[in-house]
């Protein structure tokens, strides 16, 4: 499944060049054109879906094994794996992709804001129940 207007589909089809580090029938890993740090890579399924949850399981599994490969090859002591879904969440290219971003120093790589809040145990129990019920329906 691909989309003629999508930059990652066009890279997958060989219409736009990229620096490949891994490539097979289902997934590719390329260097990010505007790296946040040296070695910033993107792991991209060869299936056009905007959101991670829209991926067929086959592609999700291939992404997982490819992430293992590229992170082993990276040999970084510190790194982040990031995957943005939706504009508010920072997604610019509407085709699923995982960022692998080395964090060589405090000032290089990804800056993370983690605005944690306190939550009651009762509220967490209720929320876990709601989500678990939905998961049980999906199984
Ligand atoms: P997002 O914000 O959607 O999670 O990340 C999109 C990423 O794709 C950005 O880091 C951007 O630099 C990268 N990108 C956008 N266009 C291209 C391209 O044509 N080639 C490569 N290699 N990376 C791209
Ligand atoms: Zn696409």
GROMACS .gro file of C-alpha atoms and ligand atoms in nm:
model
  164
    1UNK     CA    1   0.000   0.000   0.000
    2UNK     CA    2   0.153   0.334  -0.099
    3UNK     CA    3   0.068   0.698  -0.166
    4UNK     CA    4   0.211   0.897  -0.461
    5UNK     CA    5   0.216   1.220  -0.260
    6UNK     CA    6   0.404   1.072   0.036
    7UNK     CA    7   0.776   1.137   0.071
    8UNK     CA    8   0.846   0.805   0.246
    9UNK     CA    9   0.644   0.604  -0.010
   10UNK     CA   10   0.842   0.780  -0.282
   11UNK     CA   11   1.172   0.690  -0.112
   12UNK     CA   12   1.050   0.329  -0.079
   13UNK     CA   13   0.971   0.328  -0.453
   14UNK     CA   14   1.314   0.466  -0.545
   15UNK     CA   15   1.168   0.795  -0.675
   16UNK     CA   16   1.353   1.007  -0.417
   17UNK     CA   17   1.708   0.925  -0.302
   18UNK     CA   18   1.794   0.846   0.059
   19UNK     CA   19   2.088   0.713   0.259
   20UNK     CA   20   1.983   0.355   0.332
   21UNK     CA   21   2.129   0.156   0.619
   22UNK     CA   22   1.879  -0.133   0.586
   23UNK     CA   23   1.627  -0.227   0.320
   24UNK     CA   24   1.400  -0.527   0.257
   25UNK     CA   25   1.053  -0.590   0.109
   26UNK     CA   26   0.863  -0.464   0.417
   27UNK     CA   27   1.078  -0.206   0.593
   28UNK     CA   28   1.362   0.038   0.537
   29UNK     CA   29   1.598   0.228   0.764
   30UNK     CA   30   1.747   0.555   0.638
   31UNK     CA   31   1.943   0.847   0.775
   32UNK     CA   32   1.723   1.145   0.864
   33UNK     CA   33   1.782   1.429   0.618
   34UNK     CA   34   1.790   1.684   0.904
   35UNK     CA   35   1.948   1.490   1.190
   36UNK     CA   36   1.892   1.594   1.550
   37UNK     CA   37   2.225   1.423   1.626
   38UNK     CA   38   2.484   1.235   1.418
   39UNK     CA   39   2.344   0.891   1.336
   40UNK     CA   40   1.976   0.995   1.359
   41UNK     CA   41   1.791   0.724   1.165
   42UNK     CA   42   1.432   0.656   1.062
   43UNK     CA   43   1.283   0.305   1.054
   44UNK     CA   44   0.992   0.308   0.811
   45UNK     CA   45   0.743   0.039   0.708
   46UNK     CA   46   0.674   0.004   0.334
   47UNK     CA   47   0.304   0.048   0.403
   48UNK     CA   48   0.132   0.385   0.392
   49UNK     CA   49  -0.046   0.447   0.722
   50UNK     CA   50  -0.049   0.770   0.918
   51UNK     CA   51  -0.084   0.614   1.262
   52UNK     CA   52   0.108   0.331   1.426
   53UNK     CA   53  -0.217   0.161   1.532
   54UNK     CA   54  -0.325   0.139   1.165
   55UNK     CA   55  -0.032  -0.087   1.073
   56UNK     CA   56  -0.093  -0.452   0.990
   57UNK     CA   57   0.078  -0.669   1.252
   58UNK     CA   58   0.330  -0.799   0.999
   59UNK     CA   59   0.480  -0.450   0.961
   60UNK     CA   60   0.478  -0.379   1.334
   61UNK     CA   61   0.679  -0.698   1.387
   62UNK     CA   62   0.924  -0.611   1.111
   63UNK     CA   63   0.974  -0.265   1.261
   64UNK     CA   64   1.053  -0.423   1.599
   65UNK     CA   65   1.324  -0.651   1.455
   66UNK     CA   66   1.469  -0.368   1.245
   67UNK     CA   67   1.484  -0.138   1.548
   68UNK     CA   68   1.685  -0.407   1.726
   69UNK     CA   69   1.926  -0.429   1.432
   70UNK     CA   70   1.984  -0.057   1.391
   71UNK     CA   71   2.017   0.016   1.763
   72UNK     CA   72   2.275  -0.264   1.794
   73UNK     CA   73   2.466  -0.118   1.498
   74UNK     CA   74   2.448   0.230   1.649
   75UNK     CA   75   2.652   0.120   1.953
   76UNK     CA   76   2.538   0.431   2.142
   77UNK     CA   77   2.547   0.440   2.521
   78UNK     CA   78   2.252   0.681   2.522
   79UNK     CA   79   1.977   0.708   2.265
   80UNK     CA   80   1.601   0.760   2.224
   81UNK     CA   81   1.345   0.580   2.011
   82UNK     CA   82   1.063   0.817   1.924
   83UNK     CA   83   0.747   0.773   1.720
   84UNK     CA   84   0.507   1.064   1.674
   85UNK     CA   85   0.137   1.015   1.591
   86UNK     CA   86  -0.069   1.315   1.482
   87UNK     CA   87   0.021   1.681   1.434
   88UNK     CA   88  -0.019   1.779   1.801
   89UNK     CA   89   0.219   1.499   1.893
   90UNK     CA   90   0.483   1.638   1.657
   91UNK     CA   91   0.419   1.429   1.345
   92UNK     CA   92   0.520   1.612   1.027
   93UNK     CA   93   0.528   1.326   0.777
   94UNK     CA   94   0.196   1.135   0.781
   95UNK     CA   95   0.353   0.793   0.719
   96UNK     CA   96   0.450   0.588   1.026
   97UNK     CA   97   0.819   0.614   1.115
   98UNK     CA   98   1.034   0.550   1.420
   99UNK     CA   99   1.318   0.787   1.500
  100UNK     CA  100   1.638   0.641   1.648
  101UNK     CA  101   1.824   0.938   1.793
  102UNK     CA  102   2.163   0.917   1.963
  103UNK     CA  103   2.202   1.129   2.277
  104UNK     CA  104   2.578   1.194   2.284
  105UNK     CA  105   2.562   1.480   2.535
  106UNK     CA  106   2.320   1.684   2.745
  107UNK     CA  107   2.291   1.950   2.474
  108UNK     CA  108   2.279   1.722   2.167
  109UNK     CA  109   2.003   1.486   2.061
  110UNK     CA  110   1.645   1.491   2.179
  111UNK     CA  111   1.525   1.733   2.448
  112UNK     CA  112   1.244   1.576   2.649
  113UNK     CA  113   0.974   1.745   2.852
  114UNK     CA  114   0.787   1.500   3.073
  115UNK     CA  115   0.515   1.695   3.253
  116UNK     CA  116   0.416   1.433   3.510
  117UNK     CA  117   0.112   1.478   3.731
  118UNK     CA  118   0.000   1.303   4.047
  119UNK     CA  119  -0.298   1.070   4.013
  120UNK     CA  120  -0.499   0.882   4.277
  121UNK     CA  121  -0.476   0.506   4.297
  122UNK     CA  122  -0.856   0.485   4.251
  123UNK     CA  123  -0.845   0.684   3.926
  124UNK     CA  124  -0.558   0.468   3.797
  125UNK     CA  125  -0.749   0.150   3.888
  126UNK     CA  126  -1.057   0.273   3.698
  127UNK     CA  127  -0.853   0.375   3.395
  128UNK     CA  128  -0.662   0.045   3.384
  129UNK     CA  129  -0.997  -0.140   3.395
  130UNK     CA  130  -1.134   0.065   3.101
  131UNK     CA  131  -0.826   0.010   2.886
  132UNK     CA  132  -0.799  -0.358   2.977
  133UNK     CA  133  -1.161  -0.415   2.870
  134UNK     CA  134  -1.084  -0.263   2.530
  135UNK     CA  135  -0.770  -0.476   2.495
  136UNK     CA  136  -0.962  -0.791   2.586
  137UNK     CA  137  -1.204  -0.717   2.299
  138UNK     CA  138  -0.913  -0.684   2.058
  139UNK     CA  139  -0.761  -1.020   2.155
  140LIG     P1  140   0.810   1.361   1.231
  140LIG     O1  141   0.811   1.503   1.282
  140LIG     O2  142   0.701   1.338   1.129
  140LIG     O3  143   0.810   1.259   1.342
  140LIG     O4  144   0.950   1.342   1.159
  140LIG     C1  145   0.970   1.354   1.022
  140LIG     C2  146   1.119   1.337   0.998
  140LIG     O5  147   1.139   1.306   0.860
  140LIG     C3  148   1.201   1.463   1.027
  140LIG     O6  149   1.302   1.432   1.123
  140LIG     C4  150   1.259   1.502   0.891
  140LIG     O7  151   1.390   1.554   0.900
  140LIG     C5  152   1.255   1.371   0.815
  140LIG     N1  153   1.239   1.384   0.672
  140LIG     C6  154   1.145   1.460   0.607
  140LIG     N2  155   1.161   1.450   0.474
  140LIG     C7  156   1.267   1.364   0.453
  140LIG     C8  157   1.332   1.313   0.335
  140LIG     O8  158   1.297   1.344   0.222
  140LIG     N3  159   1.435   1.227   0.355
  140LIG     C9  160   1.478   1.191   0.480
  140LIG     N4  161   1.581   1.106   0.487
  140LIG     N5  162   1.419   1.237   0.593
  140LIG    C10  163   1.315   1.323   0.579
  141LIG    ZN1  164   0.355   0.684   0.257
   0.00000   0.00000   0.00000
